[in-house]
Short mmCIF file of C-alpha atoms and ligand atoms in Angstrom, two decimals:
data_model
loop_
_atom_site.label_atom_id
_atom_site.label_comp_id
_atom_site.label_asym_id
_atom_site.label_seq_id
_atom_site.Cartn_x
_atom_site.Cartn_y
_atom_site.Cartn_z
CA MET D 1 56.38 78.17 36.74
CA SER D 2 55.59 76.18 39.90
CA GLU D 3 58.02 76.41 42.76
CA LYS D 4 60.35 73.32 43.26
CA ALA D 5 62.42 71.90 46.05
CA THR D 6 65.55 70.03 45.13
CA LEU D 7 66.72 66.99 47.19
CA THR D 8 70.23 65.50 46.55
CA ILE D 9 70.76 61.90 47.60
CA GLU D 10 74.06 60.18 46.83
CA GLY D 11 74.97 62.83 44.29
CA LYS D 12 71.64 62.64 42.39
CA SER D 13 69.09 65.46 42.47
CA TYR D 14 65.42 65.14 42.59
CA ASP D 15 62.77 68.00 42.19
CA PHE D 16 59.63 68.03 44.22
CA ASP D 17 56.72 70.44 44.00
CA VAL D 18 56.32 73.09 46.64
CA ILE D 19 52.69 73.59 47.61
CA THR D 20 51.38 76.85 49.12
CA GLY D 21 48.21 77.11 51.23
CA SER D 22 45.75 80.01 51.13
CA GLU D 23 47.53 81.48 54.20
CA ASN D 24 50.87 81.15 52.51
CA GLU D 25 51.99 78.07 54.41
CA LYS D 26 54.48 75.93 52.54
CA CYS D 27 54.80 72.21 52.04
CA ILE D 28 56.98 69.88 49.95
CA ASP D 29 54.95 67.27 47.98
CA PHE D 30 56.85 64.06 48.80
CA GLN D 31 54.12 61.70 47.56
CA GLN D 32 56.47 60.30 44.81
CA LEU D 33 59.59 60.24 47.10
CA ARG D 34 59.61 56.52 47.59
CA ASP D 35 58.90 55.67 43.98
CA THR D 36 61.53 58.02 42.61
CA THR D 37 64.34 57.74 45.20
CA GLY D 38 63.54 54.46 47.21
CA HIS D 39 63.48 56.57 50.45
CA ILE D 40 60.69 57.39 52.84
CA THR D 41 60.44 60.36 55.28
CA MET D 42 60.73 59.79 58.99
CA ASP D 43 58.52 61.94 61.24
CA PRO D 44 57.25 60.11 64.36
CA GLY D 45 54.33 62.05 65.97
CA PHE D 46 53.74 63.70 62.51
CA GLY D 47 55.17 67.06 63.69
CA ASN D 48 56.10 68.03 60.11
CA THR D 49 53.70 65.86 58.07
CA GLY D 50 50.78 67.24 56.14
CA SER D 51 48.31 64.43 55.79
CA CYS D 52 45.55 66.26 53.84
CA TYR D 53 44.37 69.53 52.28
CA SER D 54 41.61 71.05 54.34
CA SER D 55 39.43 74.15 54.19
CA ILE D 56 37.90 73.77 57.60
CA THR D 57 40.20 75.30 60.22
CA TYR D 58 43.36 77.47 60.10
CA VAL D 59 45.79 77.55 63.01
CA ASP D 60 48.97 79.65 63.11
CA GLY D 61 50.71 78.53 66.23
CA ALA D 62 53.34 81.21 66.13
CA LYS D 63 50.81 84.09 66.06
CA GLY D 64 48.16 82.39 68.25
CA ILE D 65 45.58 82.43 65.38
CA LEU D 66 42.69 80.03 65.21
CA ARG D 67 39.85 80.47 62.54
CA TYR D 68 36.92 78.28 61.60
CA ARG D 69 36.20 78.57 57.80
CA GLY D 70 38.02 82.00 57.96
CA TYR D 71 36.24 83.43 61.02
CA PRO D 72 38.45 84.30 63.92
CA ILE D 73 37.72 82.32 67.10
CA GLU D 74 37.46 85.41 69.10
CA GLU D 75 34.46 86.68 67.08
CA LEU D 76 32.80 83.32 67.08
CA ALA D 77 33.19 82.93 70.79
CA GLU D 78 31.62 86.29 71.39
CA LYS D 79 28.80 86.27 68.82
CA ALA D 80 27.99 82.75 67.66
CA SER D 81 26.06 79.91 69.45
CA PHE D 82 27.33 76.38 69.30
CA VAL D 83 24.59 75.40 66.87
CA GLU D 84 25.54 78.17 64.47
CA THR D 85 29.23 77.29 64.87
CA ALA D 86 28.59 73.60 64.23
CA TYR D 87 26.72 74.48 61.10
CA LEU D 88 29.62 76.73 59.97
CA VAL D 89 32.13 74.00 60.52
CA LEU D 90 30.05 71.37 58.79
CA TYR D 91 28.80 73.32 55.87
CA GLY D 92 31.38 76.05 55.35
CA GLU D 93 29.10 79.09 55.73
CA LEU D 94 27.35 80.72 58.59
CA PRO D 95 23.69 79.59 58.49
CA LYS D 96 20.97 81.98 57.16
CA ALA D 97 17.90 82.20 59.43
CA ALA D 98 15.90 79.61 57.62
CA GLN D 99 18.88 77.19 57.45
CA LEU D 100 19.46 77.57 61.19
CA LYS D 101 15.78 76.98 61.87
CA THR D 102 15.88 73.71 59.86
CA PHE D 103 19.13 72.61 61.50
CA SER D 104 17.85 73.36 64.91
CA ALA D 105 14.52 71.52 64.31
CA ARG D 106 16.52 68.45 63.17
CA LEU D 107 18.65 68.53 66.30
CA LYS D 108 15.49 68.67 68.35
CA GLU D 109 13.86 65.86 66.40
CA HIS D 110 16.80 63.51 66.95
CA ALA D 111 17.49 64.12 70.60
CA PRO D 112 15.58 61.09 71.98
CA LEU D 113 17.22 57.70 71.97
CA HIS D 114 15.43 54.54 70.83
CA THR D 115 13.91 52.94 73.98
CA ASN D 116 15.86 49.70 73.39
CA LEU D 117 19.01 51.78 73.29
CA GLU D 118 18.25 53.39 76.50
CA HIS D 119 18.25 49.88 78.22
CA HIS D 120 21.85 49.44 77.23
CA PHE D 121 23.04 52.06 79.65
CA SER D 122 22.01 49.84 82.65
CA GLY D 123 24.39 47.19 81.32
CA PHE D 124 27.45 49.27 82.23
CA PRO D 125 28.93 49.07 85.71
CA THR D 126 28.37 52.30 87.62
CA SER D 127 32.05 52.77 87.73
CA ALA D 128 32.31 52.80 83.93
CA PRO D 129 34.13 55.97 82.68
CA PRO D 130 31.66 58.02 80.71
CA MET D 131 34.20 58.29 77.75
CA ALA D 132 34.07 54.47 77.49
CA ILE D 133 30.29 54.57 77.53
CA LEU D 134 30.17 57.40 74.98
CA SER D 135 32.49 55.54 72.55
CA ALA D 136 30.60 52.26 72.85
CA MET D 137 27.05 53.90 72.57
CA LEU D 138 28.08 55.80 69.39
CA ASN D 139 28.65 52.56 67.60
CA LEU D 140 25.44 51.23 69.17
CA VAL D 141 23.45 54.21 67.90
CA ALA D 142 24.41 53.23 64.39
CA CYS D 143 23.03 49.65 65.02
CA PHE D 144 19.63 51.18 65.79
CA HIS D 145 19.80 53.44 62.64
CA PRO D 146 21.34 51.02 60.03
CA GLU D 147 20.58 53.57 57.24
CA VAL D 148 23.45 55.75 58.69
CA LEU D 149 26.09 53.11 57.99
CA GLU D 150 25.96 53.85 54.21
CA VAL D 151 25.49 57.56 54.37
CA PRO D 152 26.68 59.68 51.45
CA THR D 153 28.59 62.93 52.24
CA THR D 154 26.11 65.28 50.65
CA GLY D 155 22.41 65.76 50.41
CA GLU D 156 19.39 65.27 52.58
CA GLU D 157 20.46 61.90 53.93
CA PHE D 158 23.79 63.33 55.05
CA ASP D 159 22.15 66.35 56.65
CA ARG D 160 19.84 64.11 58.66
CA THR D 161 22.64 61.85 59.78
CA VAL D 162 24.71 64.83 60.89
CA ALA D 163 21.90 66.20 63.01
CA LEU D 164 21.15 62.75 64.40
CA LEU D 165 24.83 62.41 65.50
CA LEU D 166 25.17 65.87 66.91
CA SER D 167 21.99 65.61 68.84
CA LYS D 168 22.38 62.10 70.17
CA VAL D 169 25.94 62.57 71.32
CA ARG D 170 24.51 65.08 73.87
CA THR D 171 21.79 62.80 75.02
CA ILE D 172 24.16 59.85 75.39
CA ALA D 173 26.59 61.98 77.41
CA ALA D 174 23.83 63.11 79.79
CA PHE D 175 22.36 59.57 80.16
CA ALA D 176 25.79 58.10 80.83
CA TYR D 177 26.23 60.62 83.69
CA ARG D 178 22.75 59.94 85.15
CA MET D 179 23.24 56.17 84.99
CA ALA D 180 26.75 56.33 86.65
CA ALA D 181 25.44 58.62 89.31
CA GLY D 182 22.60 56.12 89.97
CA LYS D 183 19.96 58.68 89.04
CA PRO D 184 16.93 58.30 86.72
CA ILE D 185 17.43 59.65 83.19
CA ASN D 186 15.76 62.80 82.05
CA HIS D 187 14.32 62.60 78.61
CA PRO D 188 15.09 65.46 76.25
CA ASN D 189 12.73 68.46 76.27
CA PRO D 190 12.08 69.76 72.67
CA ASN D 191 11.28 73.29 73.92
CA LEU D 192 14.84 73.80 75.13
CA THR D 193 17.96 75.03 73.34
CA TYR D 194 20.84 72.66 72.49
CA CYS D 195 22.75 73.65 75.63
CA GLY D 196 19.62 74.10 77.76
CA ASN D 197 18.49 70.63 76.85
CA PHE D 198 21.76 69.08 77.84
CA LEU D 199 21.72 70.81 81.16
CA HIS D 200 18.18 69.70 81.69
CA MET D 201 19.13 66.15 80.88
CA MET D 202 22.07 66.35 83.24
CA PHE D 203 20.51 68.14 86.23
CA SER D 204 16.72 68.04 86.32
CA ASN D 205 15.19 65.76 88.85
CA PRO D 206 11.67 64.32 89.08
CA TYR D 207 10.43 67.13 91.39
CA GLN D 208 12.25 70.01 89.87
CA GLU D 209 13.06 70.94 86.23
CA TYR D 210 16.52 72.48 85.98
CA GLU D 211 16.28 76.11 85.38
CA VAL D 212 18.76 77.22 82.71
CA SER D 213 20.49 80.39 83.77
CA PRO D 214 21.38 82.64 80.68
CA ILE D 215 24.98 83.03 82.20
CA ILE D 216 25.53 79.31 82.31
CA ASP D 217 23.83 78.67 78.93
CA LYS D 218 26.27 81.36 77.38
CA ALA D 219 29.23 79.80 79.16
CA LEU D 220 28.45 76.33 77.90
CA ASN D 221 27.93 77.64 74.33
CA LEU D 222 31.24 79.37 74.47
CA PHE D 223 33.00 76.21 75.91
CA LEU D 224 31.56 74.13 72.96
CA VAL D 225 32.39 76.80 70.32
CA LEU D 226 36.03 76.81 71.40
CA HIS D 227 36.30 73.10 71.01
CA ALA D 228 34.36 72.78 67.71
CA ASP D 229 37.41 71.98 65.62
CA HIS D 230 41.18 72.16 65.73
CA GLU D 231 42.53 70.85 62.43
CA GLN D 232 44.62 67.80 62.43
CA ASN D 233 45.02 67.04 66.12
CA CYS D 234 45.29 63.52 67.61
CA SER D 235 41.57 62.61 67.69
CA THR D 236 40.66 64.26 64.36
CA SER D 237 43.52 62.48 62.69
CA THR D 238 42.29 59.30 64.31
CA VAL D 239 38.86 59.86 62.78
CA ARG D 240 40.44 60.40 59.43
CA VAL D 241 42.66 57.31 59.67
CA VAL D 242 39.73 55.13 60.72
CA GLY D 243 37.42 56.80 58.04
CA SER D 244 40.06 56.26 55.41
CA SER D 245 39.30 52.47 55.43
CA ARG D 246 35.69 53.55 54.56
CA ALA D 247 34.61 52.71 58.10
CA ASN D 248 31.30 54.43 58.75
CA LEU D 249 30.96 57.85 60.33
CA PHE D 250 29.84 56.48 63.75
CA SER D 251 32.71 54.12 64.17
CA SER D 252 35.15 56.75 63.04
CA VAL D 253 33.89 59.31 65.63
CA ALA D 254 33.78 56.54 68.23
CA ALA D 255 37.47 56.05 67.61
CA GLY D 256 37.94 59.86 67.84
CA VAL D 257 36.42 59.64 71.36
CA CYS D 258 39.01 57.12 72.42
CA ALA D 259 41.89 59.16 71.10
CA LEU D 260 40.53 62.25 72.82
CA TRP D 261 40.36 60.42 76.19
CA GLY D 262 44.11 60.34 76.76
CA PRO D 263 45.57 62.87 79.27
CA LEU D 264 47.93 64.43 76.68
CA HIS D 265 44.89 65.35 74.64
CA GLY D 266 41.33 65.99 75.70
CA GLY D 267 41.81 64.14 79.06
CA ALA D 268 44.00 67.03 80.06
CA ASN D 269 41.03 69.14 81.15
CA ALA D 270 40.20 66.65 83.93
CA ALA D 271 43.88 66.11 84.74
CA VAL D 272 44.40 69.94 85.23
CA ILE D 273 41.70 69.95 87.96
CA ALA D 274 43.14 66.84 89.61
CA MET D 275 46.51 68.61 89.62
CA LEU D 276 45.11 71.90 90.97
CA GLU D 277 43.20 69.90 93.69
CA ASP D 278 46.46 68.11 94.59
CA ILE D 279 48.28 71.46 94.93
CA LYS D 280 45.51 72.81 97.14
CA LYS D 281 45.49 69.66 99.32
CA SER D 282 49.25 69.44 99.71
CA GLY D 283 49.53 73.15 100.58
CA ARG D 284 52.93 73.08 98.60
CA PRO D 285 53.95 76.19 96.59
CA PRO D 286 53.82 76.19 92.73
CA ALA D 287 57.61 76.03 92.66
CA TYR D 288 57.49 72.49 93.99
CA TYR D 289 55.42 71.39 90.98
CA ILE D 290 57.34 73.42 88.61
CA ASP D 291 60.57 71.78 89.73
CA ARG D 292 59.02 68.43 89.37
CA ALA D 293 57.87 69.17 85.79
CA LYS D 294 61.43 70.25 84.94
CA ASP D 295 63.02 67.12 86.34
CA LYS D 296 63.50 64.64 83.40
CA ASP D 297 63.55 61.71 85.88
CA ASP D 298 60.11 62.55 87.16
CA PRO D 299 57.21 61.54 84.83
CA PHE D 300 55.19 64.50 86.24
CA LYS D 301 54.09 67.10 83.68
CA LEU D 302 52.27 70.31 84.24
CA MET D 303 48.89 69.50 82.77
CA GLY D 304 47.31 72.25 80.66
CA PHE D 305 50.65 73.56 79.48
CA GLY D 306 52.41 73.11 76.12
CA HIS D 307 50.95 72.42 72.64
CA ARG D 308 52.36 70.90 69.50
CA VAL D 309 51.21 73.84 67.42
CA TYR D 310 50.85 76.87 69.57
CA LYS D 311 54.29 78.27 70.40
CA ASN D 312 53.21 81.71 71.62
CA PHE D 313 49.80 81.48 73.11
CA ASP D 314 46.65 79.34 72.65
CA PRO D 315 43.88 81.98 71.84
CA ARG D 316 41.26 79.65 73.34
CA SER D 317 43.00 79.80 76.77
CA ILE D 318 42.97 83.61 76.66
CA ILE D 319 39.20 83.59 75.95
CA LEU D 320 38.51 80.92 78.62
CA LYS D 321 40.60 82.68 81.28
CA LYS D 322 38.39 85.88 80.74
CA GLN D 323 35.21 83.85 80.67
CA VAL D 324 36.10 82.02 83.95
CA HIS D 325 36.49 85.43 85.67
CA ASP D 326 33.27 86.74 84.28
CA VAL D 327 31.18 83.68 85.05
CA LEU D 328 32.49 83.40 88.61
CA GLU D 329 31.79 87.01 89.16
CA ALA D 330 28.27 86.90 87.59
CA LEU D 331 27.42 83.76 89.70
CA HIS D 332 29.06 85.22 92.81
CA LEU D 333 31.24 82.18 93.05
CA ASP D 334 34.69 82.03 94.47
CA ASP D 335 36.88 79.19 93.23
CA HIS D 336 40.16 78.61 95.16
CA LEU D 337 41.43 76.52 92.29
CA LEU D 338 41.38 79.65 90.06
CA ASP D 339 43.78 81.41 92.45
CA ILE D 340 46.12 78.42 92.41
CA ALA D 341 45.90 78.31 88.56
CA LEU D 342 46.72 82.05 88.28
CA GLN D 343 49.73 81.66 90.69
CA LEU D 344 50.97 78.70 88.71
CA GLU D 345 50.59 80.45 85.44
CA GLU D 346 52.45 83.51 86.71
CA ALA D 347 55.34 81.51 87.99
CA ILE D 348 55.61 79.51 84.83
CA LEU D 349 55.56 82.41 82.56
CA LYS D 350 58.72 83.77 84.36
CA ASP D 351 60.49 80.44 84.28
CA ASP D 352 63.45 79.87 81.77
CA TYR D 353 62.59 76.18 81.26
CA PHE D 354 59.03 77.05 80.05
CA ILE D 355 60.02 80.19 78.27
CA SER D 356 62.78 78.42 76.27
CA ARG D 357 60.39 75.74 75.29
CA ASN D 358 57.46 77.99 74.42
CA LEU D 359 55.14 76.29 76.87
CA TYR D 360 52.04 78.31 77.61
CA PRO D 361 48.55 77.50 79.00
CA ASN D 362 46.60 75.58 76.43
CA VAL D 363 42.78 75.26 76.06
CA ASP D 364 42.55 72.70 78.89
CA PHE D 365 44.15 74.85 81.59
CA TYR D 366 41.14 77.03 82.27
CA SER D 367 38.38 75.03 80.73
CA GLY D 368 38.06 72.76 83.88
CA ILE D 369 37.48 75.77 86.05
CA LEU D 370 34.74 76.92 83.76
CA LEU D 371 33.14 73.53 83.73
CA ARG D 372 33.21 73.46 87.55
CA ALA D 373 31.38 76.78 87.67
CA ILE D 374 28.74 75.42 85.21
CA GLY D 375 28.35 72.48 87.60
CA ILE D 376 29.65 69.67 85.35
CA PRO D 377 31.23 66.80 87.38
CA LEU D 378 34.89 66.06 86.85
CA ASN D 379 34.35 62.64 85.15
CA MET D 380 32.38 64.46 82.33
CA TYR D 381 34.95 67.03 81.32
CA THR D 382 36.51 65.07 78.48
CA VAL D 383 32.91 64.12 77.38
CA MET D 384 32.07 67.72 77.17
CA PHE D 385 35.15 68.23 74.93
CA ALA D 386 33.90 65.36 72.74
CA ILE D 387 30.45 66.94 72.37
CA GLY D 388 32.15 70.17 71.35
CA ARG D 389 34.53 68.50 68.89
CA MET D 390 31.85 66.48 67.13
CA PRO D 391 31.27 69.08 64.30
CA GLY D 392 34.99 69.11 63.56
CA TRP D 393 35.21 65.33 63.53
CA ILE D 394 32.19 65.05 61.07
CA ALA D 395 33.44 67.86 58.82
CA ASN D 396 36.87 66.21 58.57
CA TRP D 397 35.33 62.72 57.93
CA LYS D 398 33.25 64.38 55.10
CA GLU D 399 36.16 66.12 53.65
CA LEU D 400 38.17 62.95 53.64
CA HIS D 401 35.48 61.32 51.48
CA ASP D 402 34.91 64.36 49.30
CA HIS D 403 38.64 64.44 48.47
CA LYS D 404 38.56 60.72 47.83
CA LEU D 405 41.69 60.18 49.96
CA ARG D 406 43.68 56.93 49.79
CA ILE D 407 43.65 54.65 52.88
CA SER D 408 46.04 55.89 55.60
CA ARG D 409 49.02 53.62 55.78
CA PRO D 410 52.30 54.99 56.99
CA ARG D 411 55.55 53.23 56.42
CA GLN D 412 58.24 52.33 58.96
CA ILE D 413 62.00 51.65 59.09
CA TYR D 414 62.43 48.14 60.40
CA THR D 415 65.15 47.82 63.08
CA GLY D 416 64.58 44.14 64.14
CA HIS D 417 66.50 40.95 63.39
CA THR D 418 67.47 40.22 59.78
CA THR D 419 66.35 36.77 58.60
CA ARG D 420 67.25 33.72 60.80
CA SER D 421 66.35 30.17 61.03
CA PHE D 422 63.73 28.71 63.37
CA ILE D 423 65.23 27.20 66.52
CA PRO D 424 63.60 23.82 67.62
CA MET D 425 62.24 23.83 71.23
CA SER D 426 64.98 21.48 72.43
CA ASP D 427 67.67 23.86 71.33
CA ARG D 428 66.32 27.10 72.86
N1 ACO Q 501 55.27 70.11 81.50
C1 ACO Q 501 56.62 70.04 81.46
N2 ACO Q 501 57.40 69.99 80.37
C2 ACO Q 501 56.73 69.95 79.16
C3 ACO Q 501 55.34 70.03 79.08
C4 ACO Q 501 54.59 70.10 80.33
N3 ACO Q 501 53.25 70.25 80.25
N4 ACO Q 501 54.94 70.01 77.73
C5 ACO Q 501 56.14 69.88 77.05
N5 ACO Q 501 57.22 69.93 77.92
C6 ACO Q 501 58.60 69.79 77.53
C7 ACO Q 501 59.01 68.39 77.01
O1 ACO Q 501 59.40 67.62 78.08
C8 ACO Q 501 60.08 68.75 76.06
O2 ACO Q 501 61.27 69.09 76.77
P1 ACO Q 501 62.72 68.69 76.12
O3 ACO Q 501 62.87 69.53 74.85
O4 ACO Q 501 63.68 69.09 77.19
O5 ACO Q 501 62.71 67.26 75.94
C9 ACO Q 501 59.61 70.04 75.40
O6 ACO Q 501 58.82 70.63 76.41
C10 ACO Q 501 58.70 69.84 74.12
O7 ACO Q 501 57.65 69.10 74.45
P2 ACO Q 501 57.17 67.85 73.58
O8 ACO Q 501 56.65 66.82 74.58
O9 ACO Q 501 58.19 67.44 72.63
O10 ACO Q 501 55.90 68.52 72.84
P3 ACO Q 501 54.83 67.78 72.01
O11 ACO Q 501 54.42 68.60 70.92
O12 ACO Q 501 55.27 66.43 71.61
O13 ACO Q 501 53.63 67.51 73.05
C11 ACO Q 501 51.80 68.02 74.52
C12 ACO Q 501 52.63 68.47 73.25
C13 ACO Q 501 51.45 66.53 74.45
C14 ACO Q 501 50.62 68.92 74.60
C15 ACO Q 501 52.79 68.33 75.78
O14 ACO Q 501 53.06 69.77 75.83
C16 ACO Q 501 52.10 67.88 77.11
O15 ACO Q 501 52.20 66.70 77.42
N6 ACO Q 501 51.40 68.82 77.82
C17 ACO Q 501 50.67 68.44 79.04
C18 ACO Q 501 49.31 67.76 78.65
C19 ACO Q 501 48.33 68.64 78.14
O16 ACO Q 501 48.00 69.74 78.56
N7 ACO Q 501 47.62 68.29 76.93
C20 ACO Q 501 46.63 68.94 76.28
C21 ACO Q 501 47.02 69.53 74.92
S1 ACO Q 501 45.79 70.57 74.20
C22 ACO Q 501 44.81 69.45 73.51
O17 ACO Q 501 45.26 68.33 73.09
C23 ACO Q 501 43.43 69.65 73.50
#
């Protein structure tokens, strides 16, 4: 017999199914709640609301577990490239050698942008934030490839579209940076790897091809692997909400970019560096910033701390912290911001306010320091996150369609005026 939950309202009892996930997580199915009781559930910010079934990513926030398609993030970060991980997230299995070869060849084939599309970059002011350019250009790409607007979610056509999107997002990102920096664009080089090609498009100049160091290539792969998916976060939920209206894949992920941009989500990686720079410049001790973060009258928050789901530790921040140390050492770099970050973390982990609220470093706390070591400019940090998250957004958009989900349309409790008569202008 299936497990039931009983809800009593005004003396009347109602039974609802209890659903159990493959990791034994529990949920009460309230889909019929309104029809049977006339009530809705209230959960602003969706802290307790399951919006879908998904077989892509599993997160256990209490235990600090993150797995893509069942594979622990620690193993993927150590052993898988971003392209392999993207394939896994998208198709559910690690690629065999031949599958990886075809997938990589498609990514290479789709790296260049249509020449007319390239011209659009010069229409943006040089001050345009790269996240705005990225979101706009993702919609524009679809205009140049109208066939992708009607793409099915399986088969050859879908495979081509996925490769096109994953490949072009990287070219758009690099071109956006070059244009904003007033530098000529570097066309993709088909002989380079996914990450190597991105670094070449970012940093080569007419006289010198950027030489991709294996340390930096590995660090960039790791950064992207760690960001490839994270179940129903703000941007992925946005992709699903937009996609649920049957909006095309490109406009859905463009909306995901906009959601990611905010400082409480992906924008936190740049905000962390701005905060650490500020600490360095001011010369004030970490305690000053910790006190401000605790003061409810001060809007200041410690960026890179806290998470809706992780209440113990974010496994990505542990991996990144180690990677930052390894990369700085291998490149013989010394980053003063790392010392400040370590001091801040140490002080916070002893502080009752943070302990009692389970606030720990999240993925964004150390990722900025890694991106600095790789040489990525600050205004590109959240764009880097978007490149990494693209496989997760696409996989969630596909799953939404495969599960034939209804259009997203939450309810509300109205708290405004009850009905009243129109007041003529002369009486107001
Ligand atoms: N600094 C100070 N206090 C904090 C912080 C922080 N970074 N984060 C949470 N708190 C406090 C809240 O004020 C609240 O205190 P209260 O119970 O006294 O009211 C308590 O901790 C719970 O926090 P909420 O804001 O309710 O947690 P929520 O799950 O809604 O928000 C979020 C999570 C947005 C990540 C939040 O912790 C935050 O703003 N962190 C800083 C921004 C950041 O690093 N974002 C990146 C997240 S990872 C990602 O999206 C990729």
